Short mmCIF file of C-alpha atoms in Angstrom, two decimals:
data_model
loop_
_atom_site.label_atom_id
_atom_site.label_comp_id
_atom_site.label_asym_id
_atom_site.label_seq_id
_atom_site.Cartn_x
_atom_site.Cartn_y
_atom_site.Cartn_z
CA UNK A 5 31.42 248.44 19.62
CA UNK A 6 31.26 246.01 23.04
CA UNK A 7 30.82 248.98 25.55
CA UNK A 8 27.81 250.61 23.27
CA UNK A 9 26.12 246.84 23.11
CA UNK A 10 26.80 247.10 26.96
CA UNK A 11 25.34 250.01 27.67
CA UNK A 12 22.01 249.29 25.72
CA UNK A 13 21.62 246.10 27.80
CA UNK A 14 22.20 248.12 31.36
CA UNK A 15 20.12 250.66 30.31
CA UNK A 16 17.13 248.41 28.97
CA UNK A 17 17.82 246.05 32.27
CA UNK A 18 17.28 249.14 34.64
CA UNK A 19 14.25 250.66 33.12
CA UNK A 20 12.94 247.09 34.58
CA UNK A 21 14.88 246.65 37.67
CA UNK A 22 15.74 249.95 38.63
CA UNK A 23 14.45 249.43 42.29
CA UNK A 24 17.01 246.46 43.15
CA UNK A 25 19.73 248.67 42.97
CA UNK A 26 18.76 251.13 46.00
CA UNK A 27 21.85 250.05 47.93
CA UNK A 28 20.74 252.05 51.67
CA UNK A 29 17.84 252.32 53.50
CA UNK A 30 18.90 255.06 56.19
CA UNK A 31 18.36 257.99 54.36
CA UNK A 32 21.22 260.50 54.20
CA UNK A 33 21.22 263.94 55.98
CA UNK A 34 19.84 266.55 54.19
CA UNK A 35 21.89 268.27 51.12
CA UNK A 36 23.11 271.07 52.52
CA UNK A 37 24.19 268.94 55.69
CA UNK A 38 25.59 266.67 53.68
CA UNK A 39 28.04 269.28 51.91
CA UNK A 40 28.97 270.74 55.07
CA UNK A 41 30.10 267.11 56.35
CA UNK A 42 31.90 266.35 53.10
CA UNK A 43 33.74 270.38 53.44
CA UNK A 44 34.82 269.37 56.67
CA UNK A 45 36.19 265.84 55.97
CA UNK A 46 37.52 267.04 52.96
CA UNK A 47 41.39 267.75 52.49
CA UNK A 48 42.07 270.20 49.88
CA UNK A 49 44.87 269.09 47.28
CA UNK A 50 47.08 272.36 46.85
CA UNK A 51 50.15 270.46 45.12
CA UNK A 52 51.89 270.56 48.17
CA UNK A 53 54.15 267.53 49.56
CA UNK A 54 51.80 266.66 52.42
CA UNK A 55 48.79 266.53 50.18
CA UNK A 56 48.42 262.77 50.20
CA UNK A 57 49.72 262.15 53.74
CA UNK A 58 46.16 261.06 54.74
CA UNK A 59 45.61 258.90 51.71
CA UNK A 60 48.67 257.07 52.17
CA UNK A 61 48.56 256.49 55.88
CA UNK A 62 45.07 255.08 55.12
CA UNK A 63 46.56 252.65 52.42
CA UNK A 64 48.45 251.39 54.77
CA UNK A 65 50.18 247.90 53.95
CA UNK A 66 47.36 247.22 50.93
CA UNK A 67 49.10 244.85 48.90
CA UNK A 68 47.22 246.19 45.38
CA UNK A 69 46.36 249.96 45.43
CA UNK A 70 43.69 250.51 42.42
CA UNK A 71 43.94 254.44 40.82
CA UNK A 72 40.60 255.13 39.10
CA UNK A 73 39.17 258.06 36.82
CA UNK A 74 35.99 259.16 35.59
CA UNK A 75 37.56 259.92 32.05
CA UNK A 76 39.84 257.90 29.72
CA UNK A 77 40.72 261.70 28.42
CA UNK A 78 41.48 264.39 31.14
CA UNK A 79 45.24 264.75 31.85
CA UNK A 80 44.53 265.60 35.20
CA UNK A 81 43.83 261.84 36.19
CA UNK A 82 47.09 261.07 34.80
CA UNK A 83 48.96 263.84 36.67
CA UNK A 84 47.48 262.97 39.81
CA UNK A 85 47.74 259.00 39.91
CA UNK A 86 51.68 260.47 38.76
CA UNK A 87 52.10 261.71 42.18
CA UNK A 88 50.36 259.29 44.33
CA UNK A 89 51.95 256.54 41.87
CA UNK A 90 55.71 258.45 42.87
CA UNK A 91 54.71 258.47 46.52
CA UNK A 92 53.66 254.67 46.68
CA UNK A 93 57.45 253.49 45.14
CA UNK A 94 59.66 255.74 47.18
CA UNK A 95 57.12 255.33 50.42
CA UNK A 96 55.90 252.01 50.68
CA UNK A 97 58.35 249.84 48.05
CA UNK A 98 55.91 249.66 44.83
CA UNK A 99 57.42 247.86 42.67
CA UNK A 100 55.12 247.49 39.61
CA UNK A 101 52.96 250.05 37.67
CA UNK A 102 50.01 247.88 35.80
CA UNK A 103 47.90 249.70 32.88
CA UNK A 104 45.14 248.94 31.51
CA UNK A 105 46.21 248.42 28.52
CA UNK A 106 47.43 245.53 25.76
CA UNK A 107 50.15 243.32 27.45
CA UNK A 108 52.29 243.09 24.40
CA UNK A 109 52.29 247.17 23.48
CA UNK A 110 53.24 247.79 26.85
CA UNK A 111 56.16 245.22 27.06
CA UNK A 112 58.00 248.06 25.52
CA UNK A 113 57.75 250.47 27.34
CA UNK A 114 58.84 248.09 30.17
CA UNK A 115 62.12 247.60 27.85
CA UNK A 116 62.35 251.67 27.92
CA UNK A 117 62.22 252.40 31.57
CA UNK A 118 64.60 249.41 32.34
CA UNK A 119 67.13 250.50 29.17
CA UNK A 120 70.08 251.70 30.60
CA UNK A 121 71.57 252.69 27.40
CA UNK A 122 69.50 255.80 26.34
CA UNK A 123 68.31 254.10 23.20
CA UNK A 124 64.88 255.89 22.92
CA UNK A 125 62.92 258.57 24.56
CA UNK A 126 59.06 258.20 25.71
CA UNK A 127 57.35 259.45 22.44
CA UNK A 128 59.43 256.94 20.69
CA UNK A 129 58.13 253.83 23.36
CA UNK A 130 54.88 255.47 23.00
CA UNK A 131 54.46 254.67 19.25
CA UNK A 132 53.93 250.78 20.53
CA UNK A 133 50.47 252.03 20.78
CA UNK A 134 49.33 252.22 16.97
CA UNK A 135 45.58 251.24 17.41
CA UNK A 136 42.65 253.35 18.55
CA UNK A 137 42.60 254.64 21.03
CA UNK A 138 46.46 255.09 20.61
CA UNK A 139 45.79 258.59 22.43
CA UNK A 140 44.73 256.81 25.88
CA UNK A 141 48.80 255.93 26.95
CA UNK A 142 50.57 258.04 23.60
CA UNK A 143 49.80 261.36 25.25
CA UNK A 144 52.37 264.22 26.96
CA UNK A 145 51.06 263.43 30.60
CA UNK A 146 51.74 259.75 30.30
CA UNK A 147 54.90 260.35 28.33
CA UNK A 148 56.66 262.88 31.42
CA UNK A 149 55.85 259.90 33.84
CA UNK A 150 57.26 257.69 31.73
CA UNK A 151 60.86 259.45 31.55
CA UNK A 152 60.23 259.07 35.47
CA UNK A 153 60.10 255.90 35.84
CA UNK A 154 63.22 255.55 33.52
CA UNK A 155 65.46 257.88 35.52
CA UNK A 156 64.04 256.52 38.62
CA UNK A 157 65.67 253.25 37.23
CA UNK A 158 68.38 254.69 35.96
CA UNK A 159 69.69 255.98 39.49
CA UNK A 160 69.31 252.84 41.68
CA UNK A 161 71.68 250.61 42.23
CA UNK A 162 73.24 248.82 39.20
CA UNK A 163 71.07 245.46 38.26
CA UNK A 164 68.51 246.46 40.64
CA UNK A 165 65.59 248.50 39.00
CA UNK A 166 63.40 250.07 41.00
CA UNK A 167 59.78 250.03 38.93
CA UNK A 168 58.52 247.55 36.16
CA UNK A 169 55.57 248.14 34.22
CA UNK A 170 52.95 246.32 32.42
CA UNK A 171 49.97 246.03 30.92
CA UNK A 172 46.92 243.58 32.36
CA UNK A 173 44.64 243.53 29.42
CA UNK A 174 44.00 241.27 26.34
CA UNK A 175 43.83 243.74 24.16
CA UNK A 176 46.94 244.10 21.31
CA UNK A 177 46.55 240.75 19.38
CA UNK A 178 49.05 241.42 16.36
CA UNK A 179 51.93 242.44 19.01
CA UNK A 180 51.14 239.39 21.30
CA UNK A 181 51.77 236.98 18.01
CA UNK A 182 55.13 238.73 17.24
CA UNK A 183 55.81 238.58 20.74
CA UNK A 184 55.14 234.66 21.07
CA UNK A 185 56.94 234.23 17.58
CA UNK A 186 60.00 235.90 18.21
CA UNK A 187 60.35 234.11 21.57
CA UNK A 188 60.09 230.88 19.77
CA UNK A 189 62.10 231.55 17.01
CA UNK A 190 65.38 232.89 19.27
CA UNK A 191 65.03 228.63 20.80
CA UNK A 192 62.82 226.48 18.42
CA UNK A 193 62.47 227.56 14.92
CA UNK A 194 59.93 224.66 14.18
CA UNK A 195 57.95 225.64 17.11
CA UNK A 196 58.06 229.02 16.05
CA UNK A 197 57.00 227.89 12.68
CA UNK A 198 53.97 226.31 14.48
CA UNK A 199 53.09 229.38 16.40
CA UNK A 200 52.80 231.02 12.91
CA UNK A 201 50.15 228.76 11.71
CA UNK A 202 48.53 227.90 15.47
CA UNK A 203 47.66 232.38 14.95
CA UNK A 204 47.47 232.63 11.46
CA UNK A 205 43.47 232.90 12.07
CA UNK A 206 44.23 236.41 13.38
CA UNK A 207 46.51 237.51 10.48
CA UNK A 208 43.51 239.02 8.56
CA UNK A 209 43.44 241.46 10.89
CA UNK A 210 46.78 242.48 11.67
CA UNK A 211 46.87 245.51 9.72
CA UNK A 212 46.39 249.19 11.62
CA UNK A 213 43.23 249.78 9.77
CA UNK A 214 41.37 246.36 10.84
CA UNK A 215 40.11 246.27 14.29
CA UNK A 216 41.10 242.47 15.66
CA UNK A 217 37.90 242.33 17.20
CA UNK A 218 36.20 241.77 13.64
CA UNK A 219 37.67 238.13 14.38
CA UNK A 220 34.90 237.40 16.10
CA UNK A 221 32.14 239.27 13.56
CA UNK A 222 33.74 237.04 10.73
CA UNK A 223 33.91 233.64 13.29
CA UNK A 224 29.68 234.57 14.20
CA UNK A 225 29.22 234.78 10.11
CA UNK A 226 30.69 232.03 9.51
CA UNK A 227 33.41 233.38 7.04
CA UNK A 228 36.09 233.14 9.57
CA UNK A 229 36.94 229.40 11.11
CA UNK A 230 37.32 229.22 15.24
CA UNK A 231 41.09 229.08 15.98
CA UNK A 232 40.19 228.69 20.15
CA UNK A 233 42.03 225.24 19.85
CA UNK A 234 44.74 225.78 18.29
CA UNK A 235 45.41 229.02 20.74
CA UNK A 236 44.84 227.16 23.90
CA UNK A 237 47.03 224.05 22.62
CA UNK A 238 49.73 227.51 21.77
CA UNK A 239 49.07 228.56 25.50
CA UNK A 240 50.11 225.08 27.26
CA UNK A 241 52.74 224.46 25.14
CA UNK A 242 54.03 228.01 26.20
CA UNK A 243 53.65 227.01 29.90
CA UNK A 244 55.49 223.91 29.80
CA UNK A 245 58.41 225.67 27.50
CA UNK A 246 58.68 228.77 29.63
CA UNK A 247 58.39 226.89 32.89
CA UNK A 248 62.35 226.51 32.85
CA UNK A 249 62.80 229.52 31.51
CA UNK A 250 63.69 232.00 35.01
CA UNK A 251 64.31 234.96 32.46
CA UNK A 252 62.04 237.71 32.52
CA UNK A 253 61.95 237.08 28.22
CA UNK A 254 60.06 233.70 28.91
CA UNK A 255 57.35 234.91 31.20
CA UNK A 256 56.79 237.88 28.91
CA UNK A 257 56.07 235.29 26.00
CA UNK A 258 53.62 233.06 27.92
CA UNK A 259 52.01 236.21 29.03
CA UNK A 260 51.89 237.33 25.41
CA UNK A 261 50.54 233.74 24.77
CA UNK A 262 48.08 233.93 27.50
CA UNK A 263 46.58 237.45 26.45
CA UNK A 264 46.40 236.08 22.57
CA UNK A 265 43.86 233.19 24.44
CA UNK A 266 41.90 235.53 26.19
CA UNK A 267 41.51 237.88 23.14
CA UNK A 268 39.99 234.50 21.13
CA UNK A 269 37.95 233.92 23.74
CA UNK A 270 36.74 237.42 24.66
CA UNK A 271 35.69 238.37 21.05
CA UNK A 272 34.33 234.75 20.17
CA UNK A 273 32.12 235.08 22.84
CA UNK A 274 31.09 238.99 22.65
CA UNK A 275 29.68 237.97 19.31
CA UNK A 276 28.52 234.73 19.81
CA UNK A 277 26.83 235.05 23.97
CA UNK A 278 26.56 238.25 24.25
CA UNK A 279 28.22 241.57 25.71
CA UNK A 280 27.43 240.78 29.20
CA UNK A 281 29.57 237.68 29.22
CA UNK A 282 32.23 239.06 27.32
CA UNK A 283 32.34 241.90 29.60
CA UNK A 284 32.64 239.05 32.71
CA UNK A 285 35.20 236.75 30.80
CA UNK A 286 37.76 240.29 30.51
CA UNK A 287 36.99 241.24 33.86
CA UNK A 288 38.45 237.73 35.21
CA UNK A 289 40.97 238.21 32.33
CA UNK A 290 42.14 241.66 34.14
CA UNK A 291 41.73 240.19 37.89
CA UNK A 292 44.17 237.05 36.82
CA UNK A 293 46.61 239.34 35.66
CA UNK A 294 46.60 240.79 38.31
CA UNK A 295 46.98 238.17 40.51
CA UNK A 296 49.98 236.75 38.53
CA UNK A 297 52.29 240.23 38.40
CA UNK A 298 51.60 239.90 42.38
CA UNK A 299 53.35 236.73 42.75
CA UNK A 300 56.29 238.75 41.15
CA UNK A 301 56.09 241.57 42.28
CA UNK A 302 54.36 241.62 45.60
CA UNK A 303 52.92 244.73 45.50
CA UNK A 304 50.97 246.41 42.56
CA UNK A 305 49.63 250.13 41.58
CA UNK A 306 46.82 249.73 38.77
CA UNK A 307 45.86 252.70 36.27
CA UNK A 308 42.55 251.99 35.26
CA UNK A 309 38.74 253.45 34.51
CA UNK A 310 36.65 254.09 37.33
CA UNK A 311 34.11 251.41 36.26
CA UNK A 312 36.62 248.54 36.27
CA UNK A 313 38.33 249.38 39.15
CA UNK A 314 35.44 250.18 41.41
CA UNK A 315 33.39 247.99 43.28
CA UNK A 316 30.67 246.58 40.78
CA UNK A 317 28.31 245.68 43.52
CA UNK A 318 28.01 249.26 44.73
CA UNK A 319 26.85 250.08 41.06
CA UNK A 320 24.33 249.40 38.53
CA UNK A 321 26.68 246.99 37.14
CA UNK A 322 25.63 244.33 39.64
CA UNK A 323 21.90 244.64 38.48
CA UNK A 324 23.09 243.75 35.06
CA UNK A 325 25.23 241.24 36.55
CA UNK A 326 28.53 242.76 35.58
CA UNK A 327 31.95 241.91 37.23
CA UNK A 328 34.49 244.55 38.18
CA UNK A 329 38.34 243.97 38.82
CA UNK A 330 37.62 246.02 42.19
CA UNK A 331 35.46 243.35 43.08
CA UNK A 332 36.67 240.36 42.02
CA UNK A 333 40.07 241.25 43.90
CA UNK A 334 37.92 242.42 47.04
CA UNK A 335 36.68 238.72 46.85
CA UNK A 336 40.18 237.04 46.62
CA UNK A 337 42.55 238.99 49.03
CA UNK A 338 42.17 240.08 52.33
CA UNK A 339 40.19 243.35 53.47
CA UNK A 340 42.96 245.19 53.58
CA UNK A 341 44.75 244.00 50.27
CA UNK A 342 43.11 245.90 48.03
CA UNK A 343 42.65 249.60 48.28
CA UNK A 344 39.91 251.72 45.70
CA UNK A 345 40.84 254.95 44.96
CA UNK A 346 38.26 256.71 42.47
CA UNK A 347 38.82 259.76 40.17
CA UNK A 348 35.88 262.37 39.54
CA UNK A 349 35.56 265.95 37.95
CA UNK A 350 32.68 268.44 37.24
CA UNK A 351 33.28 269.94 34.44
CA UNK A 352 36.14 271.15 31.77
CA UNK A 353 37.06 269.52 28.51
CA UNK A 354 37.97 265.77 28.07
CA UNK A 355 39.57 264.19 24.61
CA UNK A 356 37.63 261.50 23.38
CA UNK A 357 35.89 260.33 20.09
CA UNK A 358 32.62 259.90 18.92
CA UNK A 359 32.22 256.80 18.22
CA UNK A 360 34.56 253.69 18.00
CA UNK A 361 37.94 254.13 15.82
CA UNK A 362 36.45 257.61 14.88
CA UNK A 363 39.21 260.80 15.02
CA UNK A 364 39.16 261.44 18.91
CA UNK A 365 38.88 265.04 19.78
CA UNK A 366 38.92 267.81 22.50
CA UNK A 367 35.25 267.99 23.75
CA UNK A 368 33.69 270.08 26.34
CA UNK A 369 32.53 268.25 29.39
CA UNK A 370 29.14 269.07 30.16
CA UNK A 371 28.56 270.06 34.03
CA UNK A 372 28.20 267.03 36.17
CA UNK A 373 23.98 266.95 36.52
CA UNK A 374 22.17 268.01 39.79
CA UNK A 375 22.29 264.74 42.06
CA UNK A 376 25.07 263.44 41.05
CA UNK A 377 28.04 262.37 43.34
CA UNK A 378 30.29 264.99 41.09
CA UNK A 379 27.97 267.77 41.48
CA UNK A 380 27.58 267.04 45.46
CA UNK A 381 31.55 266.86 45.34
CA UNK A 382 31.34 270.45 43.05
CA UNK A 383 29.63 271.87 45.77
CA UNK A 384 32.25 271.47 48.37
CA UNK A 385 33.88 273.98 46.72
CA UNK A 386 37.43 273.09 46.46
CA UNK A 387 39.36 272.95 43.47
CA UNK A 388 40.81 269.87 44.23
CA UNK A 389 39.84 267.42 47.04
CA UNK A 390 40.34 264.21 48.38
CA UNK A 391 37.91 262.26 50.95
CA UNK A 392 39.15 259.25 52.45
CA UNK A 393 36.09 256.92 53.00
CA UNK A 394 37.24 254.03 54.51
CA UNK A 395 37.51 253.66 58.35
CA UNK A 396 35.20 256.71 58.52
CA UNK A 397 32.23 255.14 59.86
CA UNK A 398 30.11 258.87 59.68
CA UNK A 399 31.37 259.46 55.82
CA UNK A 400 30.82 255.65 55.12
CA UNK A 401 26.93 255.87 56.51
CA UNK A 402 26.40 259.21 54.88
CA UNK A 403 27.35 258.43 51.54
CA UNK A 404 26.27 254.34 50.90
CA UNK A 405 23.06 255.42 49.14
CA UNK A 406 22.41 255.74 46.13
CA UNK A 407 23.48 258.77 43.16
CA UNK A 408 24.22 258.81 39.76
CA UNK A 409 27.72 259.24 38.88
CA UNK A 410 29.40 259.57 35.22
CA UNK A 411 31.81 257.66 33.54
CA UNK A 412 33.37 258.41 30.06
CA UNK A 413 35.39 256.33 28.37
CA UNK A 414 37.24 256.31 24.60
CA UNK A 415 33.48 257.90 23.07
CA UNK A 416 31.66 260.72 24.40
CA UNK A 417 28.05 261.65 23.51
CA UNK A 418 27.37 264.56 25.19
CA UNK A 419 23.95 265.06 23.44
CA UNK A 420 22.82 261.83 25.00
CA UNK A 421 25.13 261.70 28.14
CA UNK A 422 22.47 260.91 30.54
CA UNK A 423 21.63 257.18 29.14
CA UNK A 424 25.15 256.84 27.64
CA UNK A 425 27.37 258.40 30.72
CA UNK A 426 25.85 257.72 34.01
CA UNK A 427 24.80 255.51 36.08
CA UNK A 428 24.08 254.93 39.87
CA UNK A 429 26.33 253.74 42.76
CA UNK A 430 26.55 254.04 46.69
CA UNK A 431 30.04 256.23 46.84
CA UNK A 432 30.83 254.58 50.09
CA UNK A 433 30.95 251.05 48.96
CA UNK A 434 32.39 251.44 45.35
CA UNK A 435 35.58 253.29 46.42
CA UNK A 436 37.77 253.62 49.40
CA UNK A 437 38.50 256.77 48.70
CA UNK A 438 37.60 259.84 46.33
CA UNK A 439 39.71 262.23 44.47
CA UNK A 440 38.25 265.47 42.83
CA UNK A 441 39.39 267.63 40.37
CA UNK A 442 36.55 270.11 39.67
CA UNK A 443 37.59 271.23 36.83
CA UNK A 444 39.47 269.14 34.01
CA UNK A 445 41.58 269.82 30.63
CA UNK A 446 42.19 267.46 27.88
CA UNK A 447 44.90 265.05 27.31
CA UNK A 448 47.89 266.29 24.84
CA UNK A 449 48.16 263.58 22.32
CA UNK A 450 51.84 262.77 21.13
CA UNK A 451 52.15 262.25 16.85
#
C-alpha cells in the first residue's frame, strides 16, 4: 500500500535528518504556562450558535477554506466540518463542498443533492462508493449532511441551487471510464468506441475485488503494457470536444477524463519512481482540482485529512520532501485565500482497518502520547475547543516549535502507532486554526 511505502521512507529519512526539521529557535514558555495561555485563548465549543463566531470572522473573505482531521474514522470530524461547512454557505455564499474523494463516485452524489425529483435518498447515492475504504463517505454522519445539502437545494429559488459538490481526487478509475464513455456515446458513438479501447488497459481491474492500483504492479512487471499515451491523447481530445460544450455534463466528462490521466500517471509512477513522487504528482493532482472548481465556483470548502490539507513545510513532510495541498495553494493564492483549519482528538475509538482492503473496524484510540500537540490540547481541559492561530502574534510565537502530532488514516496500528501515526510539526505554521474534540466515537458505516 502507497501510504505504508511512505511512511517507511519518512521514518528511515528522519532517523538521519531528524535535526533539520526543528522549525523554532525561541523556546516556548514552560508547560504549564503554556496550557494556561492556550485555556485562556481557547473558546470552548458547547454546540451553541455562536460557537464559531470567532472562526468565521477570522476566515474572513478566504477564497478556499480547508477542513482538516486527525482521523479518516471519527464521526465527530464529520459533524463538526457539518456545521462550520452550514455556516460558510448561508454566511459567506459557499458555493461548493470538495471531498477528498474519487471525482467520478462523487459525481453522483452531486446528481442527488441537485435532484429535484426525490429519486433517491443518501444511503442510496452513497452506494457510488463500492471500493475500500467505501466506509470513509458511505457512513450515517456523511449521509445526514448529505440530505442537507439536498433540501438546502431543494428550497432555493427554482434553477438556482445553492451547493454543488465534488470530489478532487484521482482515485475511482472504473467510474471515470463509464463516465467518459457514456458522455461520448450520448454525441459520438465512434469516439465513444475509441474511448473503450484508448482505457481498455484498465479493464482488468474493474471488478470490486481488484484494486486499480495493481495497474501499475502489472505495468512495473512487465505483464501489463503502459496505456499513458493513449490516456493523455483521451484527455486532449476531451478538452477540445467539451470546450463547446457550456453544460455542466461536458465538464464533468473531461474532469472524469482528466482524473483517469492522473490515476495512469500516479500508479505508473508509485511503482516505477517511487512513493515519494507519487505522493508529489497527487498532491499537484488535488491542488489543480482545486484550482479548476474555483474558476467555477469562486469559493470552495475542502473535506480532507489533516496531512494533506496542512501546511507540509511546518511538518516532517518537508524533510522527506513531501508536498501538501495546504501548501501548494498557500504558494498560488494570496495570504488570505486560503484558510487551514486542522482537526485533533485525544482519545476515544476511531473505525479504521488494519491493513489495506482489510475489513475496517471500530478500534480504540490510544491516548494521544505525552508531548504531543493533542495531549497539550487534552490538557486544556475542555471537551471541545477551538484556537484561532492566525493574527495572534502571542499564540503564533508560542506554538511554531516543534511536537509530535498523530495522524490516522484508512489503517490503524495501534501496537506500533508511534513510527506508523505520528510525526512532528510547528502547530502555528501548519494550520490557521485548531479544532479539538477530546474525546472521539467511531463512524457508523451505512450497508
Amino acid at each position: 500500500m502507497p501510504h505504508c511505502l511512505r511512511r517507511l521512507l519518512l521514518a528511515t529519512l528522519l532517523l538521519i535528518a531528524w535535526p533539520a526539521v526543528v522549525v523554532s529557535e525561541e523556546l516556548p514558555a514552560s508547560e504549564p504556562a503554556l496550557v494556561a495561555l492556550l485555556r485562556a485563548k481557547a473558546q470552548a465549543l458547547t454546540n451553541d450558535a455562536g460557537d464559531y463566531d470567532r472562526l468565521l470572522a477570522a476566515i474572513g473573505d478566504a477564497q478556499i477554506v480547508m477542513l482538516g482531521e486527525a482521523t479518516h474514522g471519527s464521526a465527530e470530524f464529520y459533524e463538526q466540518r457539518a456545521r462550520l461547512t452550514r455556516r460558510l454557505i448561508a454566511e459567506k455564499g459557499f458555493s461548493a463542498l470538495v471531498l477528498e474523494a474519487g471525482w467520478a463516485p462523487t459525481t453522483q452524489l452531486n446528481a442527488f443533492i441537485h435532484d429535484r425529483a426525490g429519486r433517491a435518498d443518501a444511503p442510496t447515492a452513497l452506494r457510488a462508493f463500492r471500493r475500500f475504504p467505501r466506509w470513509v463517505w458511505r457512513n450515517r454522519q456523511f449521509a445526514a449532511f448529505l440530505d442537507e445539502l439536498k433540501a438546502l437545494n431543494e428550497n432555493s429559488a427554482a434553477g438556482s441551487p445553492v451547493v454543488s459538490l465534488y470530489g478532487m481526487d484521482l482515485y475511482g478509475v472504473p467510474e471515470a471510464v463509464a463516465e467518459v464513455v457514456h458522455y461520448l456515446a450520448l454525441r459520438d458513438p465512434g469516439a465513444a468506441a475509441g474511448a473503450r479501447r484508448d482505457y481498455r488497459c484498465f479493464a482488468p481491474y474493474s471488478r470490486i475485488a481488484v484494486d486499480p492500483q495493481l495497474y501499475g504492479r502489472d505495468l512495473a512487471r512487465g505483464t501489463m503494457p503502459s496505456c499513458e499515451k493513449r490516456v493523455r491523447a483521451r484527455l486532449q481530445q476531451m478538452q477540445e470536444l467539451t470546450a463547446q460544450d457550456a453544460e455542466a455534463a461536458g465538464f464533468a466528462a473531461l474532469m472524469s477524463a482528466r482524473a483517469i490521466a492522473g490515476a495512469e500517471a500516479y500508479y505508473r509512477t508509485l511503482y516505477t519512481v517511487g512513493a515519494l513522487e507519487s505522493w508529489n504528482l497527487r498532491e499537484r493532482f488535488l491542488a489543480e482540482s482545486l484550482r479548476l472548481l474555483l474558476e467555477r465556483h469562486g469559493r470552495l470548502v475542502v473535506w480532507a485529512h489533516n496531512t494533506h490539507q496542512g501546511d507540509a513545510r511546518a511538518t516532517d513532510q518537508a524533510t522527506l520532501g513531501e508536498l501538501s495541498i495546504g501548501q501548494l495553494l498557500r504558494e498560488q493564492l494570496a495570504p488570505t485565500g486560503v484558510y487551514l483549519v486542522g482537526m485533533t482528538t485525544f482519545r476515544g475509538s476511531v473505525r479504521a482497518a488494519s491493513g489495506w482492503g482489510t475489513p475496517d473496524r471500530v478500534r480504540r484510540l490510544l491516548p494521544a502520547i505525552d508531548g504531543s500537540w493533542s495531549r497539550l490540547l487534552h490538557d486544556i481541559g475542555l471537551p471541545a475547543s477551538v484556537l484561532v492561530i492566525r493574527d495572534d502574534a502571542e499564540l503564533t510565537r508560542q506554538l511554531d516549535h516543534s511536537r509530535l502530532d498523530r495522524g490516522v488514516g484508512v489503517t490503524y496500528l495501534p501496537a506500533a502507532e508511534r513510527d506508523n501515526h505520528y510525526a512532528h510539526s510547528s502547530l502555528a505554521r501548519r494550520f490557521d486554526a485548531v479544532i479539538h474534540i477530546d474525546t472521539t466515537s467511531a463512524l457508523q458505516p451505512l450497508p
